[in-house]
PDB file of C-alpha atoms in Angstrom:
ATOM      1  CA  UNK A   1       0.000   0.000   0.000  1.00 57.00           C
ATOM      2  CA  UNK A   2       2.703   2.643   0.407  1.00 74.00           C
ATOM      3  CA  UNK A   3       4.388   2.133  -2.365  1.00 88.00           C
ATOM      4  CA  UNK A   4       1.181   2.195  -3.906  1.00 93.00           C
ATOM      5  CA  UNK A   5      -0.013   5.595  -2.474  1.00 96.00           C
ATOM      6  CA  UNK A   6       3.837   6.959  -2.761  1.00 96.00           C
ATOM      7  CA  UNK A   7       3.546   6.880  -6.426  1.00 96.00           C
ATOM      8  CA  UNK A   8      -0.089   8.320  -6.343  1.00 96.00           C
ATOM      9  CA  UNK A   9       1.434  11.230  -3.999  1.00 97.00           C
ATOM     10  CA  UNK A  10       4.340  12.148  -6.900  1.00 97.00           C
ATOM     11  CA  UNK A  11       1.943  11.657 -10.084  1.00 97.00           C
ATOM     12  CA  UNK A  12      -0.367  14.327  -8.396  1.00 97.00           C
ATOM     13  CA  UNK A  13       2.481  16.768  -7.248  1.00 97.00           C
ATOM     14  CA  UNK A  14       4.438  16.658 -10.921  1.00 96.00           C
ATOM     15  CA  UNK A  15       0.696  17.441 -12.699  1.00 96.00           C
ATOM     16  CA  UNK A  16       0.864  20.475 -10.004  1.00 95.00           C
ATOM     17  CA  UNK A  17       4.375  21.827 -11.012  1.00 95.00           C
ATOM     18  CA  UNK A  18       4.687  25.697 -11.873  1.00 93.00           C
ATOM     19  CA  UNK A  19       8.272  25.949 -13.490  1.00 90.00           C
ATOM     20  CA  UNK A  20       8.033  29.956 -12.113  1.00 88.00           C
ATOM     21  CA  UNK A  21       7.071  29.218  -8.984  1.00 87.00           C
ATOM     22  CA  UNK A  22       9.849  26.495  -8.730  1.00 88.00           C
ATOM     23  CA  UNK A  23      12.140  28.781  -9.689  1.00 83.00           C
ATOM     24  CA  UNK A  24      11.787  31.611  -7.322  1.00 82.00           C
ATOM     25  CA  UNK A  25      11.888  28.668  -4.551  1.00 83.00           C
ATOM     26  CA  UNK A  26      15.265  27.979  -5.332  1.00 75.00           C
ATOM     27  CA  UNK A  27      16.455  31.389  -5.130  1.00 76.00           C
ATOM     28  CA  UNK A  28      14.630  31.888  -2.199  1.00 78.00           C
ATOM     29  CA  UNK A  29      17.086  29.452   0.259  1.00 81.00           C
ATOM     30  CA  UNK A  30      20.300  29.828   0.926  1.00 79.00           C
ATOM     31  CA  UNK A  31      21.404  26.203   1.102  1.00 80.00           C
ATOM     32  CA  UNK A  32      20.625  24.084  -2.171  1.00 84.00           C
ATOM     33  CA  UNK A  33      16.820  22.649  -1.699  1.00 89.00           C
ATOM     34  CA  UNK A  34      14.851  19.897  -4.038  1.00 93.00           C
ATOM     35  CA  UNK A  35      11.401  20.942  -4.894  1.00 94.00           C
ATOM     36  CA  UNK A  36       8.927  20.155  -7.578  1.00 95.00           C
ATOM     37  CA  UNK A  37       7.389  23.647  -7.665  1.00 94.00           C
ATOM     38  CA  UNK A  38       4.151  23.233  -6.236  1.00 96.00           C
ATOM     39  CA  UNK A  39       2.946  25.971  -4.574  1.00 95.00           C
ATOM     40  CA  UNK A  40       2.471  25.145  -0.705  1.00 94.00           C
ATOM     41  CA  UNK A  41      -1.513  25.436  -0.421  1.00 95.00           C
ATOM     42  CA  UNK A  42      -1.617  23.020  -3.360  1.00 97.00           C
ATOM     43  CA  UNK A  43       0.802  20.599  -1.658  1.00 97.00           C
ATOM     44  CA  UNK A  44      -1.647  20.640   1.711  1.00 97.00           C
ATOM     45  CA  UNK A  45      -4.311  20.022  -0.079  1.00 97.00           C
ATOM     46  CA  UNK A  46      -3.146  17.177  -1.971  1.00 97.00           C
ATOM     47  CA  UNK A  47      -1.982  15.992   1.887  1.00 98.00           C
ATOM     48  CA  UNK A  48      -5.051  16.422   3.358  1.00 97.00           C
ATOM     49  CA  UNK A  49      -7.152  14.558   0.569  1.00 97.00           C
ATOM     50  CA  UNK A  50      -4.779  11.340   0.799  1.00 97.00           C
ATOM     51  CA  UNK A  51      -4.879  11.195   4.430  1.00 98.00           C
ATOM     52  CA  UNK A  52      -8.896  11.547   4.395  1.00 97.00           C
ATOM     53  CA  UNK A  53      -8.639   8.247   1.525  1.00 96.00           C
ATOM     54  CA  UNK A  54      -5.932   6.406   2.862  1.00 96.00           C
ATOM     55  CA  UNK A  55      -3.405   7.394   5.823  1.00 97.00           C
ATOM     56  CA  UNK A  56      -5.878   8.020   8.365  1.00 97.00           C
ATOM     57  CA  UNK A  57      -6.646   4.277   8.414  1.00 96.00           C
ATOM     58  CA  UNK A  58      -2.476   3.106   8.498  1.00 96.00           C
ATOM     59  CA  UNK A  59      -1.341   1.908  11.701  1.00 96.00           C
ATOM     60  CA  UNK A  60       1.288   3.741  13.687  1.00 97.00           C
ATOM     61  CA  UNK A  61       3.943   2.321  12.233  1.00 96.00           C
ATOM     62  CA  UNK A  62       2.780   1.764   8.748  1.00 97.00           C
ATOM     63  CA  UNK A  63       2.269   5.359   9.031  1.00 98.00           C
ATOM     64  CA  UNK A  64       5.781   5.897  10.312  1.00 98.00           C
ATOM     65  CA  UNK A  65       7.553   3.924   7.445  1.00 97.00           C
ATOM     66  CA  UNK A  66       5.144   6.021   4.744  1.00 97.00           C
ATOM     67  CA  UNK A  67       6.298   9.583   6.340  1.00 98.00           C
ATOM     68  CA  UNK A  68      10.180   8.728   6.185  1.00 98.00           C
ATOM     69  CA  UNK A  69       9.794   7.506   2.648  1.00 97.00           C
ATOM     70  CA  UNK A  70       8.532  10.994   1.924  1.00 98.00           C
ATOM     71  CA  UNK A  71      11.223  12.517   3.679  1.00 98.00           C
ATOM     72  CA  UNK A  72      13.926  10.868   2.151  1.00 97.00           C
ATOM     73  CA  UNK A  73      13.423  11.804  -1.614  1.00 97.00           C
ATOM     74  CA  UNK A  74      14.315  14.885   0.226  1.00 96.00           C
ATOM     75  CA  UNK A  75      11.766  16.965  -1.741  1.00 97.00           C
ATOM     76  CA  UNK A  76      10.230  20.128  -0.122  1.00 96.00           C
ATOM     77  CA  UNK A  77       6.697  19.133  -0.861  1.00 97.00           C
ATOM     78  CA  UNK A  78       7.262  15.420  -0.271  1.00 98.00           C
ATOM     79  CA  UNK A  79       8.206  16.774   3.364  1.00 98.00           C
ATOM     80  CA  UNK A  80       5.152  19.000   3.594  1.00 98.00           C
ATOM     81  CA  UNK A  81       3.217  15.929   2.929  1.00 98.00           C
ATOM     82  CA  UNK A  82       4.622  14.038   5.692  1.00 98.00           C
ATOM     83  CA  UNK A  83       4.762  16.633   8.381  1.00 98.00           C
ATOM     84  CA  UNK A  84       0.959  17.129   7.509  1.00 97.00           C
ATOM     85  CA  UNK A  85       0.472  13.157   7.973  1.00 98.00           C
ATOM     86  CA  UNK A  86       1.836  13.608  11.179  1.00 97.00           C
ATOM     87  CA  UNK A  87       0.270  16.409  12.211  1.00 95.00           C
ATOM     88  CA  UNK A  88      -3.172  15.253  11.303  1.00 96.00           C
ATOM     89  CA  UNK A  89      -2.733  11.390  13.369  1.00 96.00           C
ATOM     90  CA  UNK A  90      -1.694  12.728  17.403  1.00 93.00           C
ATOM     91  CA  UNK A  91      -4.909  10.232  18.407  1.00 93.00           C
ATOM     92  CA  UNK A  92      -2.324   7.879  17.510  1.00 96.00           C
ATOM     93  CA  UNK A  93       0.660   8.718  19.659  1.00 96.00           C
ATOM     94  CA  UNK A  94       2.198   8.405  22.828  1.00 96.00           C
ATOM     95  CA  UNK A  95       5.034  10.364  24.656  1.00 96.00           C
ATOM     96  CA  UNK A  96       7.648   7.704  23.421  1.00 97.00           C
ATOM     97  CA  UNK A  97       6.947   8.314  19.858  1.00 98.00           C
ATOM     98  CA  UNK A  98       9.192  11.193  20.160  1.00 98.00           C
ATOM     99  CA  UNK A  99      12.097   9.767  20.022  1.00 98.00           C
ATOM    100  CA  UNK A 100      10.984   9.047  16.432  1.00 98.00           C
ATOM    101  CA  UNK A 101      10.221  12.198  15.945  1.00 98.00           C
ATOM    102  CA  UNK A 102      13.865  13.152  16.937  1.00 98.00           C
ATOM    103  CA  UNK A 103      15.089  10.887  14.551  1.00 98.00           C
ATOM    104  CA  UNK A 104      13.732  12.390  11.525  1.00 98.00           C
ATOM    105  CA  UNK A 105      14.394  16.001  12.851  1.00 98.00           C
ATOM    106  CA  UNK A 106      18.181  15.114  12.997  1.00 98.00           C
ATOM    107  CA  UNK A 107      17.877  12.675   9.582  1.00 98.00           C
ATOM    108  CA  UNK A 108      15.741  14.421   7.331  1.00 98.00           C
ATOM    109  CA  UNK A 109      15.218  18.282   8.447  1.00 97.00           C
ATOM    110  CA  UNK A 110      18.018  20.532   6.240  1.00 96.00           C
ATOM    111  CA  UNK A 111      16.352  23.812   5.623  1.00 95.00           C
ATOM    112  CA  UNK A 112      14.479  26.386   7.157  1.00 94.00           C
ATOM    113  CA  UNK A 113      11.328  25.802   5.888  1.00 94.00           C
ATOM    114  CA  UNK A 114      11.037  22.193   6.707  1.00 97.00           C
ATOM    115  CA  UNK A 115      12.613  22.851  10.079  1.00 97.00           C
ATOM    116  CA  UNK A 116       9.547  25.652  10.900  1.00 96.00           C
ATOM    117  CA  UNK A 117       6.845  23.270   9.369  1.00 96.00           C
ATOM    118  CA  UNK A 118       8.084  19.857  11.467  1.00 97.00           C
ATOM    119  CA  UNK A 119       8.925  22.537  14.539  1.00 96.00           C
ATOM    120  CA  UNK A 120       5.198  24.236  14.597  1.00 93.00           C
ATOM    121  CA  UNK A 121       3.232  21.140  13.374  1.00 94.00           C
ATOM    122  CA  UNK A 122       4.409  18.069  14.857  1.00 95.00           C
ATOM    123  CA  UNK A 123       7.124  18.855  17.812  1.00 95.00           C
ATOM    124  CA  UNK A 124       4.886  21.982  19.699  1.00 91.00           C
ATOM    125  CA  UNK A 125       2.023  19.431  19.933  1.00 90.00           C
ATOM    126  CA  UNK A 126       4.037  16.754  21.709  1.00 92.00           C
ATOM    127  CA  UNK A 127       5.342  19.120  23.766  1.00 90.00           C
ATOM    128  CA  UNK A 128       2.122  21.080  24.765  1.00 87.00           C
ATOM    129  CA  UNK A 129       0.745  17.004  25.585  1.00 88.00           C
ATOM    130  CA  UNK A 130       4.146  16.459  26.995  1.00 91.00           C
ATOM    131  CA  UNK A 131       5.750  19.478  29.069  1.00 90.00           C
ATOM    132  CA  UNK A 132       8.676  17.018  30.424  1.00 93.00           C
ATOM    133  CA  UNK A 133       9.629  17.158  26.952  1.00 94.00           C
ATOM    134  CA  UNK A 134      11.101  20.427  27.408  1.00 94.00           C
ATOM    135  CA  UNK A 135      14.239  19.148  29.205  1.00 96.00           C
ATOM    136  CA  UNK A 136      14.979  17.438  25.644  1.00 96.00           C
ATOM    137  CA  UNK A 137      14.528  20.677  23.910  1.00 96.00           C
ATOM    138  CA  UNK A 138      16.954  22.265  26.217  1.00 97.00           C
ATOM    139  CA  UNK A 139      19.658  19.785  25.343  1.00 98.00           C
ATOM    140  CA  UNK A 140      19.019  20.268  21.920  1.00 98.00           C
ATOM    141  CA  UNK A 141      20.750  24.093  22.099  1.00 98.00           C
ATOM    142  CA  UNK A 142      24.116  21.934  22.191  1.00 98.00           C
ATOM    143  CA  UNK A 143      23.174  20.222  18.980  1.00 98.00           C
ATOM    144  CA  UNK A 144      26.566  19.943  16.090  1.00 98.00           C
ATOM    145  CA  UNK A 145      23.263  20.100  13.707  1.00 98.00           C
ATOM    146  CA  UNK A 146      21.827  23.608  13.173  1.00 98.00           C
ATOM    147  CA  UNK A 147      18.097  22.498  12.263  1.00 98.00           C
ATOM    148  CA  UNK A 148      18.282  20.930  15.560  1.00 98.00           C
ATOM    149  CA  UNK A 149      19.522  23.896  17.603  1.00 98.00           C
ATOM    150  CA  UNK A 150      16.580  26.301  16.009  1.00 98.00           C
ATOM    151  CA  UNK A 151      14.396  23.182  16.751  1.00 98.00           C
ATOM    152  CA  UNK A 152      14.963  23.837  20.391  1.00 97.00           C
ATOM    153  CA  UNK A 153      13.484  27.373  19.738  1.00 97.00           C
ATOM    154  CA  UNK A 154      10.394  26.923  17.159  1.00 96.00           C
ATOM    155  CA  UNK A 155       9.392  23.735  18.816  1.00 95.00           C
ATOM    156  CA  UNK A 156       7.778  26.513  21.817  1.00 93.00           C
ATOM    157  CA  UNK A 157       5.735  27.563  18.757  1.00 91.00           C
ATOM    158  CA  UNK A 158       2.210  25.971  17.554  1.00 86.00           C
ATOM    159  CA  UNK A 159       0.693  26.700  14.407  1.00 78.00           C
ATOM    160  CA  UNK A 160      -2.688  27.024  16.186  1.00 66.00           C
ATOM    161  CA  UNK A 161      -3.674  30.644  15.978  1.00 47.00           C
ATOM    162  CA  UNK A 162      -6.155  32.224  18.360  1.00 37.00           C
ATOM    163  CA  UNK A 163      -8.817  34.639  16.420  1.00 29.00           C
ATOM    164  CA  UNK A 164      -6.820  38.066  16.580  1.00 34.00           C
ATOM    165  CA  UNK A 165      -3.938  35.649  14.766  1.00 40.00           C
ATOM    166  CA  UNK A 166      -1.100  34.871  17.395  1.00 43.00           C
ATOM    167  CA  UNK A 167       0.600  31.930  17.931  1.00 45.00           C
ATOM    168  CA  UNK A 168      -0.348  29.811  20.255  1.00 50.00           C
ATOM    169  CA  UNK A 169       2.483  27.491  21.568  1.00 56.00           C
ATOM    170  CA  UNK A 170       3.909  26.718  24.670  1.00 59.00           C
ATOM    171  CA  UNK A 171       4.789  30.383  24.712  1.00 63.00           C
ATOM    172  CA  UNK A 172       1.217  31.171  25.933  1.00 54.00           C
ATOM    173  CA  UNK A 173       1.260  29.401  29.144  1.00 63.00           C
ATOM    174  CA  UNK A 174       3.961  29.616  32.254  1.00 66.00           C
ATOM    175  CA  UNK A 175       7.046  28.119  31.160  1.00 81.00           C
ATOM    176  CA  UNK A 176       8.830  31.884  30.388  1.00 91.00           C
ATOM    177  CA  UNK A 177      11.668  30.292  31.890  1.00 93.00           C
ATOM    178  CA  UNK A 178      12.445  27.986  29.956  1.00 95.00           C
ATOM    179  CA  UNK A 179      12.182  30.219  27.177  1.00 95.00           C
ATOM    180  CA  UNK A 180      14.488  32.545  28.424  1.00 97.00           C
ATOM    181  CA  UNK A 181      16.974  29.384  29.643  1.00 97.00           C
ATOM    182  CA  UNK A 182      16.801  27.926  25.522  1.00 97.00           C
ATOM    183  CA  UNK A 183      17.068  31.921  24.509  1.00 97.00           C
ATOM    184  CA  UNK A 184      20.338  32.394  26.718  1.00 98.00           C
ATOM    185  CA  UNK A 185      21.887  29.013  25.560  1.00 98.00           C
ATOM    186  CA  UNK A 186      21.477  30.078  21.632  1.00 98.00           C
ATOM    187  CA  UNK A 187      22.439  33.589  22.427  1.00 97.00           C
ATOM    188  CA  UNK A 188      26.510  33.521  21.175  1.00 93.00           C
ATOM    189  CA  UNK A 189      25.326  31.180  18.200  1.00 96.00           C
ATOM    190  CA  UNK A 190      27.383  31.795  14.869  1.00 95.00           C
ATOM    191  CA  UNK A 191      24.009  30.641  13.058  1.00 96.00           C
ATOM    192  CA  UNK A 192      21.359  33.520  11.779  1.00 95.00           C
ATOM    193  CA  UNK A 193      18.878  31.438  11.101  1.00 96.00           C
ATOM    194  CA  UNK A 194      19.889  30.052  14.592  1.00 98.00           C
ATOM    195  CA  UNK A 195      19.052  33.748  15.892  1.00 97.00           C
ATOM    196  CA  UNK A 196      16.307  33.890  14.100  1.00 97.00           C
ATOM    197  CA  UNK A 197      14.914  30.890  15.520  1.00 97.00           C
ATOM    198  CA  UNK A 198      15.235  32.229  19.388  1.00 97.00           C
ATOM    199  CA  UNK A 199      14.449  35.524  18.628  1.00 97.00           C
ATOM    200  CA  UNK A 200      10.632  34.588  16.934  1.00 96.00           C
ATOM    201  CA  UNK A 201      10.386  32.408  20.298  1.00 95.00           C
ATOM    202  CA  UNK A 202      11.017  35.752  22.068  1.00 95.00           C
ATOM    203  CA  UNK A 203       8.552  37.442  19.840  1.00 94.00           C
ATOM    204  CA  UNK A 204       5.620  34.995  20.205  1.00 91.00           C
ATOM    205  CA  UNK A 205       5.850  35.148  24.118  1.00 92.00           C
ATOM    206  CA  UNK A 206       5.576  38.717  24.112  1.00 92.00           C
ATOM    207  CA  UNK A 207       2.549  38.086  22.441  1.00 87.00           C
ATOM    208  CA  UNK A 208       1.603  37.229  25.833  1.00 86.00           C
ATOM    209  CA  UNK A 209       4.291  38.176  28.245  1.00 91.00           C
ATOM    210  CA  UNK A 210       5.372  41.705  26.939  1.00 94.00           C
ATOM    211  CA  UNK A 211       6.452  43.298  29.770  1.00 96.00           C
ATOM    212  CA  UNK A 212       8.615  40.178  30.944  1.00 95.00           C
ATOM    213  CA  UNK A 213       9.931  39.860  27.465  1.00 96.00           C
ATOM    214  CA  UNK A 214      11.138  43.542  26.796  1.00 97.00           C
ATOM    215  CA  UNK A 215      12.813  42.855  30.530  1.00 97.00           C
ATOM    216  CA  UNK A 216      14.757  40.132  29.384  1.00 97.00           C
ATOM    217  CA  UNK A 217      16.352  41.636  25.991  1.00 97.00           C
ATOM    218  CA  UNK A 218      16.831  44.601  28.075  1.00 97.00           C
ATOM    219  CA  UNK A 219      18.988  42.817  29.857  1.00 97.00           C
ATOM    220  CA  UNK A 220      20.552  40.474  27.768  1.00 97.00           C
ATOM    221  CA  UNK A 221      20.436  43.138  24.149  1.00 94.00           C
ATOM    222  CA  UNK A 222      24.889  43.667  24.585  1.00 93.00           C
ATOM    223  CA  UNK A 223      24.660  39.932  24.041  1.00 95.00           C
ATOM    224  CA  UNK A 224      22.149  39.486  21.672  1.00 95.00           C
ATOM    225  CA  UNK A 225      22.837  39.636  18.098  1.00 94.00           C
ATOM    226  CA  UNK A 226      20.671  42.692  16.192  1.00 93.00           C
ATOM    227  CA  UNK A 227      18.999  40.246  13.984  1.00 94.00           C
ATOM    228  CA  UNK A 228      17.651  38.280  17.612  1.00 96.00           C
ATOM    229  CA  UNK A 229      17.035  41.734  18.858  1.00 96.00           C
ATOM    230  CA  UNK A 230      14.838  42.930  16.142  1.00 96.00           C
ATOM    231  CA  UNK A 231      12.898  39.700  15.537  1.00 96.00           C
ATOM    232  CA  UNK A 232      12.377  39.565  19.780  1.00 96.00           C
ATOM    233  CA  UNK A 233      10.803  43.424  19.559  1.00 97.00           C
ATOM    234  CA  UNK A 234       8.981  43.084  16.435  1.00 95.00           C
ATOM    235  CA  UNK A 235       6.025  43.864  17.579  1.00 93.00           C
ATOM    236  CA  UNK A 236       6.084  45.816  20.972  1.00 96.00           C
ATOM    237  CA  UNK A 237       5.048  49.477  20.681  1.00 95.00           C
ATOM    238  CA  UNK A 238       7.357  51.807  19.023  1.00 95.00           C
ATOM    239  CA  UNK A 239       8.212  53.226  22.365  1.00 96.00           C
ATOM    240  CA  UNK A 240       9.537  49.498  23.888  1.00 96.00           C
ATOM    241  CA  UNK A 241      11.457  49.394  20.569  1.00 95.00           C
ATOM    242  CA  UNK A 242      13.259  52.585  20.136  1.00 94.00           C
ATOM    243  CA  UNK A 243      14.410  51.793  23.854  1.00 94.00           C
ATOM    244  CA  UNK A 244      15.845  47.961  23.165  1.00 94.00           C
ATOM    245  CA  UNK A 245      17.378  49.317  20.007  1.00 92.00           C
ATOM    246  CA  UNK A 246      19.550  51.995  21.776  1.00 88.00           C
ATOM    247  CA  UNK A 247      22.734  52.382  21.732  1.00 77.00           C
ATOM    248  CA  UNK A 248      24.157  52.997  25.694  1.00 67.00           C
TER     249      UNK A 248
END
């Protein structure tokens, strides 16, 4: 069956391909990415119709082998695809399953965009049903693997949005500390997209913790890199800002 379905999956994404579309994609990354070209609301819908047909009724492991097939053709959307899988089965998974989860962060994740989509979709929920989770996040700021380093960060942010649009993650409840401990660990990273990864964490708790927030980059803004700095104060008032971004 998932060889079966595999093939399905690829016929439908190549009869989706925009050659313009692909091509701005690959100018868009840094690092060298594989992609069909299939614009990303395309690719989730194509995701969500095969799960509704087929993957919703795959055990946990059959479901498990079908995701890392996706994710090693190393394709953009053929990741999308999985991390939506995943995303759309938690009935089916337990606390231990993240340890799989883990596995295909460190195997499979090697760019930005699949790093934010796995982070936000699959890795928040487990640890918003997990909190004791968080201790593995923290040990992931030591990580030789970059993805896995900004992982620690994003993984504090869920997709969910509340009404007015926020993020909802793990952010939103009271674990500010060990937000600021992951923040302060990632702090002297050489990686941007490393300190852009801590410094959206910072931003989505001061969606709910502003005050507490603008405290701690006060504090810690000699350290911080400007990009962190910026992406932490995005969107405080002007006032908050002009004061983080000052000079002493």
């Amino acid at each position: 069956m998932g060889d079966k379905l595999i093939k399905k999956i690829r016929s439908e994404l190549k009869s989706q391909i925009d050659l313009s579309y692909r091509k701005g994609c690959e100018n868009f990354f840094i690092e060298k990415i594989i992609c069909y070209g299939v614009r990303t609301p395309l690719v989730r819908k194509i995701a969500q119709k095969y799960f509704r047909e087929e993957v919703r009724f795959l055990k946990k492991k059959e479901l498990f082998v079908l995701c890392e097939e996706l994710f090693k053709s190393d394709y953009n959307e053929e990741a999308t695809i999985a991390i939506q899988f995943l995303s759309l089965s938690f009935d089916k998974f337990e606390k231990k399953d993240f340890k799989v989860f883990t596995q295909f962060l460190n195997k499979y994740i090697n760019n930005w965009a699949k790093d934010d989509d796995f982070c936000t979709h699959v890795l928040a929920v487990m640890v918003g049903n997990y909190p004791e989770l968080i201790l593995e996040l923290k040990k992931w700021t030591k990580s030789k693997n970059m993805w896995v380093r900004r992982a620690s960060a994003v993984s504090f942010i869920s997709s969910d949005r509340m009404s007015v649009g926020k993020e909802v993650g793990y952010v939103a409840r009271d674990n500010l500390k060990d937000v600021f401990e992951v923040a302060k660990s990632l702090m002297r990273d050489r990686e941007d997209l490393v300190q852009k990864g801590y410094g959206w964490m910072l931003k989505v708790a001061a969606n709910f913790h502003q005050r507490q927030v603008f405290d701690f980059v006060m504090e810690n803004k000699k350290e911080m890199t400007r990009t962190a700095l910026r992406y932490a104060i995005e969107k405080m008032p002007k006032k908050l800002k002009v004061e983080a971004m000052r000079i002493d």
